[in-house]
Amino acid sequence: MQNNPLPRTLVVSIHDVSPQTQDRTQAILDDLTLTGCACASLLVIPDHHHRGRIDETAGFGDWILSRQAEGHETVLHGYFHQREKTGRESLRKRLVTEHYTAGEGEFLDLAREAALERLRRGIQAFERCGLGTPTGFIAPAWLLGNEALEAVRMAGFHYTTRIGEVIDLRSGRRQGSRSLVWSVRAGWRRLASLAWNHGLMTSTSQGPLLRIGIHPPDWDHAAIRRQILAGVRAALAGRKAMTYDGWTAHWRAAA
Ligand SMILES: [Zn+2]
């Protein structure tokens, strides 16, 4: 660790950015800026639950483009953020994790060609918003099957992340780093999240890369919001805030 050439970094990501969450995302960004964190990776859903495309919703394109101009990164985050029902209940059961419901695992069991087609549509939606081609793809709920991972590589993305690692899709290298993430669906989950992340902030404080993942509903809960912002503030005492795209560039240069 002593001679690790990687800069000590904090990457804050905001998941599920779409026309439906635009206002809350802006509120989160305003609070992050006040806390000293000037850049974040914004995980954008092109057609959130089939409720309207980013490039066809008045005002969204201009808003997200302005955030990108401020130094925030736009990352492709699924296409619909919704998994079609397959009727395979055993699989459905497997998808129910601590933080997500089965219905969010859009890229878990997509075949390669279907995944590739959806990724290309997502890239097109970004380009129609003027955002350019995203370098990062992060699967909804971090659930990325092997065929879909291959499709992400074929589509030309530079990196992806899972809950416990960042993957350089060109070299295949992996950097282990457990993302902090909160679960707010029920009171007991919020309490468990506060305790779990308190421990995780301590246990991950030495690694080169600290990842904090925020979901828009987190901001409805004052205790969660306070813990996240306190964590960001503490991390910035010894780390530089970067986007995933920026960090990946450093990681490659250090290799
Ligand atoms: Zn998501």
Short mmCIF file of C-alpha atoms and ligand atoms in Angstrom, two decimals:
data_model
loop_
_atom_site.label_atom_id
_atom_site.label_comp_id
_atom_site.label_asym_id
_atom_site.label_seq_id
_atom_site.Cartn_x
_atom_site.Cartn_y
_atom_site.Cartn_z
CA MET A 1 0.00 0.00 0.00
CA GLN A 2 2.80 2.36 0.87
CA ASN A 3 4.05 2.75 -2.69
CA ASN A 4 0.68 2.58 -4.35
CA PRO A 5 0.88 5.05 -7.24
CA LEU A 6 -2.88 5.54 -7.38
CA PRO A 7 -4.06 8.81 -5.85
CA ARG A 8 -6.37 8.39 -2.89
CA THR A 9 -9.71 9.00 -4.49
CA LEU A 10 -13.38 9.39 -3.69
CA VAL A 11 -15.90 8.58 -6.40
CA VAL A 12 -19.46 9.65 -5.62
CA SER A 13 -22.08 8.27 -7.98
CA ILE A 14 -25.76 9.14 -8.20
CA HIS A 15 -27.83 6.24 -9.50
CA ASP A 16 -31.10 6.33 -11.45
CA VAL A 17 -30.80 9.79 -12.96
CA SER A 18 -33.71 10.38 -15.35
CA PRO A 19 -36.45 12.95 -16.02
CA GLN A 20 -38.31 11.39 -13.08
CA THR A 21 -35.49 12.05 -10.64
CA GLN A 22 -34.08 15.25 -12.11
CA ASP A 23 -35.18 17.54 -9.26
CA ARG A 24 -33.90 15.28 -6.52
CA THR A 25 -30.65 14.69 -8.37
CA GLN A 26 -30.16 18.44 -8.54
CA ALA A 27 -30.81 18.73 -4.79
CA ILE A 28 -28.20 16.03 -4.13
CA LEU A 29 -25.68 17.76 -6.38
CA ASP A 30 -26.30 21.09 -4.63
CA ASP A 31 -25.63 19.48 -1.23
CA LEU A 32 -22.52 17.70 -2.54
CA THR A 33 -21.17 20.97 -3.90
CA LEU A 34 -21.72 22.67 -0.54
CA THR A 35 -19.84 19.76 1.05
CA GLY A 36 -16.86 20.33 -1.24
CA CYS A 37 -17.50 17.55 -3.74
CA ALA A 38 -17.57 19.22 -7.15
CA CYS A 39 -17.84 16.18 -9.40
CA ALA A 40 -19.86 12.99 -9.46
CA SER A 41 -20.67 10.17 -11.84
CA LEU A 42 -24.32 10.43 -12.87
CA LEU A 43 -25.86 7.06 -13.77
CA VAL A 44 -28.44 7.97 -16.39
CA ILE A 45 -31.34 5.70 -17.45
CA PRO A 46 -32.37 6.38 -21.09
CA ASP A 47 -36.03 5.34 -20.65
CA HIS A 48 -36.71 4.89 -16.93
CA HIS A 49 -39.40 2.19 -16.53
CA HIS A 50 -40.67 3.03 -20.05
CA ARG A 51 -41.89 6.42 -18.83
CA GLY A 52 -40.17 8.66 -21.34
CA ARG A 53 -36.83 8.88 -23.08
CA ILE A 54 -34.19 11.32 -21.96
CA ASP A 55 -33.82 12.70 -25.48
CA GLU A 56 -37.57 13.22 -25.88
CA THR A 57 -38.37 14.85 -22.54
CA ALA A 58 -38.41 18.64 -22.74
CA GLY A 59 -35.69 20.24 -20.66
CA PHE A 60 -33.87 17.10 -19.56
CA GLY A 61 -31.26 17.12 -22.32
CA ASP A 62 -30.28 20.73 -21.60
CA TRP A 63 -30.15 20.07 -17.87
CA ILE A 64 -27.96 16.97 -18.08
CA LEU A 65 -25.70 18.61 -20.65
CA SER A 66 -25.15 21.52 -18.25
CA ARG A 67 -24.21 19.09 -15.46
CA GLN A 68 -21.70 17.42 -17.76
CA ALA A 69 -20.24 20.84 -18.62
CA GLU A 70 -19.72 21.43 -14.88
CA GLY A 71 -17.46 18.36 -14.72
CA HIS A 72 -19.90 15.62 -13.81
CA GLU A 73 -19.71 12.39 -15.78
CA THR A 74 -22.71 10.78 -17.49
CA VAL A 75 -22.67 6.97 -17.31
CA LEU A 76 -25.11 4.67 -19.10
CA HIS A 77 -27.18 2.86 -16.47
CA GLY A 78 -29.25 0.18 -18.21
CA TYR A 79 -31.92 1.21 -20.70
CA PHE A 80 -35.27 0.75 -18.97
CA HIS A 81 -33.91 -0.24 -15.51
CA GLN A 82 -36.53 -2.95 -15.55
CA ARG A 83 -36.22 -6.65 -16.23
CA GLU A 84 -38.77 -8.46 -18.37
CA LYS A 85 -40.50 -11.28 -16.57
CA THR A 86 -39.29 -14.68 -17.68
CA GLY A 87 -41.44 -16.85 -15.46
CA ARG A 88 -38.36 -18.53 -14.02
CA GLU A 89 -39.10 -18.14 -10.36
CA SER A 90 -35.85 -19.64 -9.12
CA LEU A 91 -33.96 -16.96 -10.96
CA ARG A 92 -36.35 -14.32 -9.73
CA LYS A 93 -35.71 -15.45 -6.20
CA ARG A 94 -31.98 -15.28 -6.70
CA LEU A 95 -32.30 -11.67 -7.74
CA VAL A 96 -33.80 -10.47 -4.52
CA THR A 97 -30.82 -8.97 -2.83
CA GLU A 98 -30.36 -6.81 0.19
CA HIS A 99 -30.85 -3.61 -1.76
CA TYR A 100 -32.87 -4.36 -4.86
CA THR A 101 -35.97 -6.11 -6.08
CA ALA A 102 -35.82 -8.71 -8.82
CA GLY A 103 -37.50 -6.43 -11.31
CA GLU A 104 -34.51 -4.08 -11.51
CA GLY A 105 -31.95 -6.61 -12.83
CA GLU A 106 -32.35 -5.62 -16.48
CA PHE A 107 -28.91 -6.83 -17.61
CA LEU A 108 -28.59 -9.97 -15.50
CA ASP A 109 -29.90 -12.54 -17.92
CA LEU A 110 -30.04 -10.73 -21.27
CA ALA A 111 -28.47 -12.67 -24.14
CA ARG A 112 -25.46 -11.03 -25.74
CA GLU A 113 -27.19 -9.76 -28.89
CA ALA A 114 -30.18 -8.40 -26.98
CA ALA A 115 -27.87 -6.65 -24.53
CA LEU A 116 -25.81 -5.19 -27.37
CA GLU A 117 -28.91 -3.83 -29.08
CA ARG A 118 -30.08 -2.18 -25.88
CA LEU A 119 -26.64 -0.70 -25.21
CA ARG A 120 -26.55 0.80 -28.70
CA ARG A 121 -29.97 2.37 -28.19
CA GLY A 122 -28.72 3.81 -24.91
CA ILE A 123 -25.63 5.28 -26.56
CA GLN A 124 -27.86 6.83 -29.25
CA ALA A 125 -30.06 8.46 -26.63
CA PHE A 126 -26.96 9.95 -24.97
CA GLU A 127 -25.69 11.23 -28.31
CA ARG A 128 -29.07 12.80 -29.13
CA CYS A 129 -28.83 14.72 -25.85
CA GLY A 130 -25.44 16.01 -26.98
CA LEU A 131 -23.64 14.07 -24.23
CA GLY A 132 -21.29 12.26 -26.60
CA THR A 133 -20.49 8.57 -26.21
CA PRO A 134 -20.33 7.40 -22.58
CA THR A 135 -17.14 5.57 -21.54
CA GLY A 136 -18.82 3.79 -18.62
CA PHE A 137 -21.70 1.38 -18.32
CA ILE A 138 -23.06 0.34 -14.92
CA ALA A 139 -25.84 -2.26 -14.85
CA PRO A 140 -29.00 -1.59 -12.81
CA ALA A 141 -28.53 -2.99 -9.32
CA TRP A 142 -24.96 -3.84 -10.46
CA LEU A 143 -26.44 -7.08 -11.79
CA LEU A 144 -24.49 -7.90 -14.95
CA GLY A 145 -24.55 -11.40 -16.44
CA ASN A 146 -21.62 -12.83 -18.37
CA GLU A 147 -23.22 -12.44 -21.81
CA ALA A 148 -24.21 -8.87 -21.02
CA LEU A 149 -20.67 -8.15 -19.77
CA GLU A 150 -19.32 -9.37 -23.11
CA ALA A 151 -21.81 -7.09 -24.89
CA VAL A 152 -20.66 -4.11 -22.82
CA ARG A 153 -17.09 -4.79 -23.90
CA MET A 154 -18.13 -5.22 -27.55
CA ALA A 155 -20.07 -1.94 -27.47
CA GLY A 156 -16.80 -0.15 -26.75
CA PHE A 157 -17.23 0.87 -23.11
CA HIS A 158 -13.99 1.43 -21.22
CA TYR A 159 -15.13 0.32 -17.79
CA THR A 160 -17.95 -1.08 -15.72
CA THR A 161 -18.47 -1.54 -12.00
CA ARG A 162 -20.03 -4.10 -9.72
CA ILE A 163 -20.85 -3.54 -6.07
CA GLY A 164 -17.42 -4.83 -5.05
CA GLU A 165 -15.11 -3.85 -7.92
CA VAL A 166 -14.29 -1.66 -10.91
CA ILE A 167 -13.42 -3.52 -14.13
CA ASP A 168 -11.19 -2.09 -16.87
CA LEU A 169 -12.85 -3.61 -19.93
CA ARG A 170 -9.79 -3.13 -22.13
CA SER A 171 -7.19 -4.82 -19.97
CA GLY A 172 -9.55 -6.96 -17.89
CA ARG A 173 -7.97 -5.66 -14.69
CA ARG A 174 -10.14 -5.37 -11.61
CA GLN A 175 -9.83 -3.04 -8.64
CA GLY A 176 -11.61 -4.32 -5.56
CA SER A 177 -13.56 -1.64 -3.70
CA ARG A 178 -16.86 -2.19 -1.96
CA SER A 179 -19.31 0.62 -2.73
CA LEU A 180 -21.22 2.17 0.10
CA VAL A 181 -24.94 2.06 -0.68
CA TRP A 182 -28.00 2.68 1.43
CA SER A 183 -31.34 0.92 1.51
CA VAL A 184 -34.30 3.09 2.47
CA ARG A 185 -37.38 1.05 1.56
CA ALA A 186 -38.33 0.32 5.17
CA GLY A 187 -37.48 1.68 8.60
CA TRP A 188 -35.47 -1.37 9.65
CA ARG A 189 -33.50 -1.23 6.41
CA ARG A 190 -32.62 2.40 7.06
CA LEU A 191 -31.37 1.58 10.55
CA ALA A 192 -29.41 -1.41 9.24
CA SER A 193 -27.96 0.75 6.46
CA LEU A 194 -26.78 3.39 8.90
CA ALA A 195 -25.02 0.79 11.04
CA TRP A 196 -23.59 -1.16 8.09
CA ASN A 197 -22.23 1.92 6.32
CA HIS A 198 -20.78 3.31 9.52
CA GLY A 199 -18.72 0.12 9.75
CA LEU A 200 -17.90 0.13 6.07
CA MET A 201 -16.64 3.70 6.15
CA THR A 202 -14.08 2.60 8.72
CA SER A 203 -13.12 -0.65 7.01
CA THR A 204 -12.75 0.93 3.55
CA SER A 205 -10.94 4.03 4.73
CA GLN A 206 -7.47 2.75 3.79
CA GLY A 207 -8.00 1.60 0.20
CA PRO A 208 -6.98 3.77 -2.77
CA LEU A 209 -10.57 4.07 -4.00
CA LEU A 210 -13.58 4.92 -1.84
CA ARG A 211 -16.95 4.61 -3.59
CA ILE A 212 -20.16 6.21 -2.34
CA GLY A 213 -23.34 5.33 -4.25
CA ILE A 214 -26.39 7.56 -3.74
CA HIS A 215 -29.96 6.82 -4.86
CA PRO A 216 -32.46 9.69 -5.17
CA PRO A 217 -34.81 8.30 -2.44
CA ASP A 218 -31.89 8.45 0.05
CA TRP A 219 -32.43 12.22 0.10
CA ASP A 220 -35.92 11.84 1.62
CA HIS A 221 -34.41 10.55 4.87
CA ALA A 222 -32.55 13.11 6.95
CA ALA A 223 -30.42 10.60 8.90
CA ILE A 224 -29.27 8.90 5.70
CA ARG A 225 -28.60 12.23 4.00
CA ARG A 226 -26.56 13.43 6.99
CA GLN A 227 -24.49 10.23 7.11
CA ILE A 228 -23.72 10.36 3.41
CA LEU A 229 -22.68 14.01 3.49
CA ALA A 230 -20.60 13.46 6.65
CA GLY A 231 -18.90 10.52 4.91
CA VAL A 232 -18.16 12.64 1.85
CA ARG A 233 -16.77 15.44 4.00
CA ALA A 234 -14.55 13.06 5.99
CA ALA A 235 -13.29 11.35 2.84
CA LEU A 236 -12.37 14.65 1.20
CA ALA A 237 -9.99 15.41 4.07
CA GLY A 238 -7.62 12.85 2.57
CA ARG A 239 -8.89 12.18 -0.91
CA LYS A 240 -9.55 13.87 -4.20
CA ALA A 241 -13.03 13.66 -5.69
CA MET A 242 -13.08 12.21 -9.21
CA THR A 243 -15.52 10.65 -11.61
CA TYR A 244 -15.17 6.97 -12.53
CA ASP A 245 -13.98 8.05 -15.95
CA GLY A 246 -11.26 10.24 -14.41
CA TRP A 247 -10.23 7.57 -11.92
CA THR A 248 -10.02 4.90 -14.63
CA ALA A 249 -7.63 7.14 -16.58
CA HIS A 250 -5.38 7.44 -13.49
CA TRP A 251 -5.60 3.71 -12.88
CA ARG A 252 -4.45 2.96 -16.42
CA ALA A 253 -1.62 5.49 -16.22
CA ALA A 254 -0.43 3.89 -12.96
CA ALA A 255 -0.36 0.38 -14.47
ZN ZN B 1 -30.15 1.90 -10.63
#
